[in-house]
Short mmCIF file of C-alpha atoms in Angstrom, two decimals:
data_model
loop_
_atom_site.label_atom_id
_atom_site.label_comp_id
_atom_site.label_asym_id
_atom_site.label_seq_id
_atom_site.Cartn_x
_atom_site.Cartn_y
_atom_site.Cartn_z
CA MET A 66 47.44 61.60 84.82
CA GLU A 67 45.00 62.00 87.72
CA GLN A 68 45.26 65.77 87.35
CA ILE A 69 44.37 65.51 83.66
CA GLN A 70 41.34 63.36 84.48
CA GLU A 71 40.20 65.81 87.14
CA LEU A 72 40.59 68.71 84.73
CA LEU A 73 38.64 66.99 81.96
CA ALA A 74 35.98 65.58 84.28
CA GLY A 75 34.48 69.02 84.78
CA LEU A 76 33.97 69.60 81.05
CA HIS A 77 31.13 68.65 78.73
CA PRO A 78 32.03 65.54 76.64
CA ALA A 79 32.19 67.64 73.47
CA GLU A 80 34.61 70.01 75.23
CA GLN A 81 36.64 67.01 76.39
CA ALA A 82 36.80 65.75 72.82
CA LEU A 83 37.82 69.20 71.57
CA ALA A 84 40.61 69.48 74.15
CA ALA A 85 41.87 65.98 73.34
CA THR A 86 41.87 66.49 69.58
CA LEU A 87 43.52 69.89 69.91
CA PHE A 88 46.29 67.95 71.67
CA THR A 89 46.53 65.43 68.82
CA TRP A 90 46.62 68.29 66.31
CA PHE A 91 49.39 69.92 68.36
CA VAL A 92 51.47 66.74 68.16
CA THR A 93 50.99 66.71 64.39
CA ALA A 94 52.41 70.24 64.37
CA LEU A 95 55.35 69.08 66.51
CA GLY A 96 56.14 66.42 63.92
CA ALA A 97 55.92 68.98 61.13
CA GLY A 98 58.18 71.26 63.17
CA LEU A 99 61.16 69.00 62.48
CA VAL A 100 61.57 70.92 59.21
CA PHE A 101 62.97 73.84 61.23
CA PHE A 102 65.89 71.61 62.26
CA PHE A 103 66.33 69.11 59.42
CA LYS A 104 66.01 69.30 55.64
CA GLY A 105 65.54 65.54 55.49
CA ILE A 106 64.94 62.57 57.77
CA ASN A 107 66.91 59.33 57.54
CA GLN A 108 64.72 56.79 55.73
CA ARG A 109 65.27 54.14 58.40
CA VAL A 110 64.03 56.55 61.04
CA MET A 111 61.01 57.49 58.93
CA ASP A 112 60.12 53.84 58.28
CA ALA A 113 60.39 53.08 62.00
CA MET A 114 58.13 56.03 62.82
CA LEU A 115 55.53 54.92 60.30
CA GLY A 116 55.68 51.35 61.62
CA PHE A 117 55.22 52.64 65.16
CA ALA A 118 52.19 54.66 64.05
CA ALA A 119 50.70 51.55 62.42
CA GLY A 120 51.13 49.54 65.62
CA VAL A 121 49.46 52.23 67.72
CA MET A 122 46.48 52.37 65.37
CA ILE A 123 46.05 48.59 65.27
CA ALA A 124 46.08 48.34 69.07
CA ALA A 125 43.76 51.34 69.47
CA SER A 126 41.32 49.84 66.99
CA PHE A 127 40.86 46.77 69.16
CA TRP A 128 41.54 47.76 72.76
CA SER A 129 39.96 51.24 72.65
CA LEU A 130 37.24 50.76 70.03
CA LEU A 131 36.20 47.25 69.01
CA ALA A 132 36.35 45.56 72.42
CA PRO A 133 34.25 48.30 74.13
CA ALA A 134 31.82 48.25 71.18
CA ILE A 135 31.20 44.52 71.63
CA GLU A 136 30.61 44.99 75.37
CA MET A 137 28.23 47.91 74.80
CA SER A 138 26.18 46.01 72.25
CA GLU A 139 24.54 43.93 74.97
CA GLU A 140 23.39 47.08 76.76
CA VAL A 141 22.02 49.10 73.85
CA SER A 142 20.91 46.52 71.27
CA SER A 143 18.83 43.35 71.14
CA LEU A 144 20.92 42.02 68.25
CA PRO A 145 23.69 39.48 68.80
CA LYS A 146 26.57 41.47 70.27
CA TRP A 147 28.87 40.82 67.31
CA VAL A 148 26.47 42.36 64.77
CA PRO A 149 26.94 46.09 65.58
CA ALA A 150 30.71 45.60 65.73
CA LEU A 151 30.76 43.82 62.37
CA VAL A 152 28.46 46.30 60.64
CA GLY A 153 30.31 49.33 62.02
CA PHE A 154 33.77 47.90 61.32
CA MET A 155 33.04 47.06 57.68
CA GLY A 156 31.18 50.34 57.26
CA GLY A 157 34.23 52.30 58.42
CA GLY A 158 36.50 50.49 55.99
CA LEU A 159 34.10 50.95 53.08
CA PHE A 160 33.69 54.64 53.91
CA LEU A 161 37.46 55.24 53.78
CA ALA A 162 37.73 53.17 50.60
CA GLY A 163 35.09 55.39 49.01
CA ILE A 164 36.78 58.61 50.13
CA ASP A 165 40.08 57.20 48.87
CA LYS A 166 38.58 56.88 45.39
CA LEU A 167 36.80 60.24 45.40
CA LEU A 168 39.48 62.53 46.87
CA PRO A 169 42.71 63.19 44.94
CA HIS A 170 45.75 62.56 47.15
CA LEU A 171 49.39 61.54 47.06
CA HIS A 172 51.15 59.31 49.58
CA PRO A 173 54.53 60.59 50.84
CA ASN A 174 57.70 59.55 48.98
CA LEU A 175 55.79 58.77 45.78
CA PRO A 176 56.09 60.67 42.47
CA LEU A 177 53.24 62.93 41.38
CA THR A 178 52.38 60.45 38.62
CA GLU A 179 51.24 57.96 41.29
CA ALA A 180 48.63 60.25 42.84
CA GLU A 181 45.40 58.39 43.67
CA GLY A 182 41.79 59.37 43.14
CA PRO A 183 40.40 61.47 40.27
CA SER A 184 42.87 63.11 37.91
CA THR A 185 43.66 66.67 38.96
CA SER A 186 46.06 69.55 38.33
CA TRP A 187 46.42 70.27 42.06
CA ARG A 188 49.93 70.86 43.36
CA ARG A 189 51.94 68.15 45.08
CA SER A 190 51.75 69.94 48.43
CA ILE A 191 47.95 69.91 48.41
CA LEU A 192 47.82 66.24 47.46
CA LEU A 193 50.23 65.30 50.27
CA VAL A 194 48.16 67.17 52.84
CA LEU A 195 44.98 65.48 51.61
CA ALA A 196 46.58 62.03 51.97
CA ILE A 197 47.39 62.56 55.66
CA THR A 198 44.06 64.30 56.21
CA LEU A 199 42.36 61.04 55.22
CA HIS A 200 44.13 59.42 58.22
CA ASN A 201 42.97 62.06 60.60
CA ILE A 202 39.24 61.83 59.88
CA PRO A 203 38.81 58.42 61.59
CA GLU A 204 41.34 59.33 64.27
CA GLY A 205 39.44 62.47 65.28
CA LEU A 206 36.15 60.58 65.10
CA ALA A 207 37.54 57.79 67.31
CA VAL A 208 38.64 60.20 70.03
CA GLY A 209 35.35 62.08 69.93
CA VAL A 210 33.25 58.93 70.13
CA ALA A 211 35.37 57.62 73.01
CA PHE A 212 34.75 60.77 75.08
CA GLY A 213 31.08 60.89 74.09
CA ALA A 214 30.64 57.28 75.23
CA VAL A 215 31.82 58.19 78.75
CA ALA A 216 28.73 60.38 79.16
CA HIS A 217 26.50 57.27 79.13
CA ASP A 218 28.17 55.88 82.26
CA MET A 219 28.90 52.40 80.88
CA SER A 220 31.50 50.16 82.45
CA SER A 221 33.18 49.62 79.07
CA ALA A 222 33.66 53.37 78.48
CA THR A 223 35.93 55.20 80.92
CA LEU A 224 37.50 58.63 80.94
CA GLY A 225 40.91 57.04 81.46
CA GLY A 226 40.41 54.89 78.39
CA ALA A 227 39.42 57.90 76.27
CA ILE A 228 42.50 59.79 77.47
CA ALA A 229 44.69 56.78 76.66
CA LEU A 230 43.28 56.73 73.13
CA ALA A 231 43.98 60.45 72.69
CA ILE A 232 47.56 59.99 73.88
CA GLY A 233 48.06 57.06 71.51
CA ILE A 234 46.63 58.95 68.55
CA GLY A 235 48.84 61.89 69.47
CA LEU A 236 51.95 59.70 69.50
CA GLN A 237 51.29 58.35 66.03
CA ASN A 238 50.41 61.81 64.68
CA PHE A 239 54.02 62.91 65.13
CA PRO A 240 55.36 60.94 62.13
CA GLU A 241 52.35 61.95 60.07
CA GLY A 242 53.22 65.64 60.40
CA THR A 243 56.83 64.82 59.56
CA ALA A 244 55.79 62.71 56.56
CA VAL A 245 54.17 65.76 54.96
CA ALA A 246 56.52 68.57 55.95
CA VAL A 247 59.94 67.01 55.41
CA PRO A 248 59.41 65.87 51.78
CA LEU A 249 58.13 69.34 50.91
CA ARG A 250 61.17 70.94 52.53
CA ARG A 251 63.46 68.53 50.69
CA GLU A 252 61.89 69.62 47.40
CA GLY A 253 62.81 73.25 48.06
CA MET A 254 59.81 74.67 49.88
CA THR A 255 60.61 77.13 52.67
CA ARG A 256 60.68 75.79 56.22
CA ARG A 257 57.75 77.93 57.28
CA LYS A 258 55.58 76.88 54.35
CA ALA A 259 56.47 73.19 54.74
CA PHE A 260 55.55 73.41 58.42
CA TRP A 261 52.26 75.09 57.57
CA TYR A 262 51.23 72.29 55.21
CA GLY A 263 52.41 69.61 57.66
CA GLN A 264 50.32 70.85 60.57
CA LEU A 265 47.36 71.63 58.32
CA SER A 266 46.76 67.90 57.84
CA GLY A 267 45.68 67.62 61.48
CA VAL A 268 43.03 70.35 61.40
CA VAL A 269 40.19 67.88 60.74
CA GLU A 270 40.73 66.03 64.02
CA PRO A 271 39.12 68.65 66.31
CA ILE A 272 36.24 68.99 63.85
CA PHE A 273 35.46 65.29 63.67
CA GLY A 274 36.23 64.84 67.36
CA VAL A 275 33.45 67.23 68.36
CA VAL A 276 31.09 65.78 65.74
CA GLY A 277 31.71 62.24 67.02
CA ALA A 278 31.14 63.21 70.65
CA LEU A 279 27.90 65.09 69.94
CA MET A 280 26.59 62.25 67.77
CA VAL A 281 26.93 59.52 70.39
CA ILE A 282 25.76 61.74 73.27
CA SER A 283 22.41 62.26 71.56
CA MET A 284 22.02 58.70 70.22
CA GLN A 285 23.17 56.04 72.67
CA GLU A 286 22.10 53.20 70.40
CA VAL A 287 24.69 54.15 67.76
CA LEU A 288 27.59 53.86 70.22
CA PRO A 289 28.81 50.37 69.26
CA TYR A 290 28.40 51.16 65.58
CA ALA A 291 30.31 54.44 65.88
CA LEU A 292 33.21 52.91 67.81
CA SER A 293 33.47 50.03 65.35
CA PHE A 294 33.16 52.41 62.39
CA ALA A 295 36.19 54.35 63.62
CA ALA A 296 38.09 51.08 64.13
CA GLY A 297 37.38 49.89 60.59
CA ALA A 298 38.44 53.20 59.10
CA MET A 299 41.69 53.18 61.09
CA ILE A 300 42.54 49.61 60.07
CA PHE A 301 41.92 50.58 56.44
CA VAL A 302 44.50 53.36 56.78
CA VAL A 303 47.01 51.00 58.41
CA VAL A 304 46.76 48.28 55.76
CA GLU A 305 46.34 50.54 52.74
CA GLU A 306 48.99 53.09 53.58
CA LEU A 307 51.07 52.98 56.77
CA ILE A 308 52.39 49.42 56.58
CA PRO A 309 53.16 49.52 52.83
CA GLU A 310 54.95 52.87 53.22
CA SER A 311 57.00 51.66 56.18
CA GLN A 312 58.12 48.59 54.18
CA HIS A 313 58.63 50.36 50.84
CA SER A 314 62.33 51.17 51.24
CA GLY A 315 63.42 47.69 52.30
CA ASN A 316 63.69 48.31 56.06
CA THR A 317 61.20 45.53 56.69
CA ASP A 318 62.53 44.11 59.96
CA LEU A 319 63.00 47.55 61.51
CA ALA A 320 59.53 48.71 60.47
CA THR A 321 57.95 45.48 61.69
CA MET A 322 59.61 45.68 65.11
CA ALA A 323 58.52 49.33 65.36
CA THR A 324 54.96 48.20 64.60
CA LEU A 325 55.14 45.69 67.45
CA LEU A 326 56.50 48.42 69.73
CA GLY A 327 53.68 50.80 68.78
CA PHE A 328 51.10 48.09 69.43
CA SER A 329 52.68 47.32 72.82
CA VAL A 330 52.72 50.98 73.86
CA MET A 331 49.07 51.56 72.93
CA MET A 332 47.94 48.29 74.53
CA THR A 333 49.76 49.19 77.74
CA LEU A 334 48.26 52.69 77.79
CA ASP A 335 44.74 51.40 77.30
CA VAL A 336 44.96 48.56 79.83
CA ALA A 337 46.72 50.72 82.43
CA LEU A 338 44.48 53.77 82.10
CA GLY A 339 41.23 52.23 80.88
#
């Protein structure tokens, strides 16, 4: 880990964010790569993976985003320190809710008739990719903002903490790639094409990672708002999609314990490295 920190320390924060989000995209591709070995994934395993991803995102939202945002508020704003966190958090949730209504998408394991957003004739594969892409917008933004915050040399923003967040996001990206690729393979799509669509869902993370880093580098006062915004958007994804999907097939206890495990792993990473 020290070697990784030394390697990243010599880069510009935007380059750090790019490197970190290329890693998270790579893990998405690894998850999609399961289609080269399996035509399907046991539903219990899939539910556990989705629960784990939910736990990671919940823990990251607080330990890596909200808590630092509250600490930073005292340094960059004259408002009560809870105000930027509240405004950013609710703003992130409302932003994802709006995108959810405007962008056609289909959650994994659901029939095409239950696609959300505006009515469209788009193929199932495109709608599945768009659903996971919605996850990855706040995730990429969160990583980018975390690395951008380090540039301001605040005690609440550390390079180790940003790396921990990137690792956590990478871990929960694995089941997201699988959740797109495996259903498409099961429906008869070729392995190569299913893999392509699965990894494609992660392409937005490097884009939003760099955007997030550049935004907070140039405007220090938006730091607590940006961190909280990413947290709110991630919690929206967890409650609206990941937890319901992990519980949908009846494996409630397994999915719940996996959520606790994911939370524990991300909390440990952040406390140990941050």
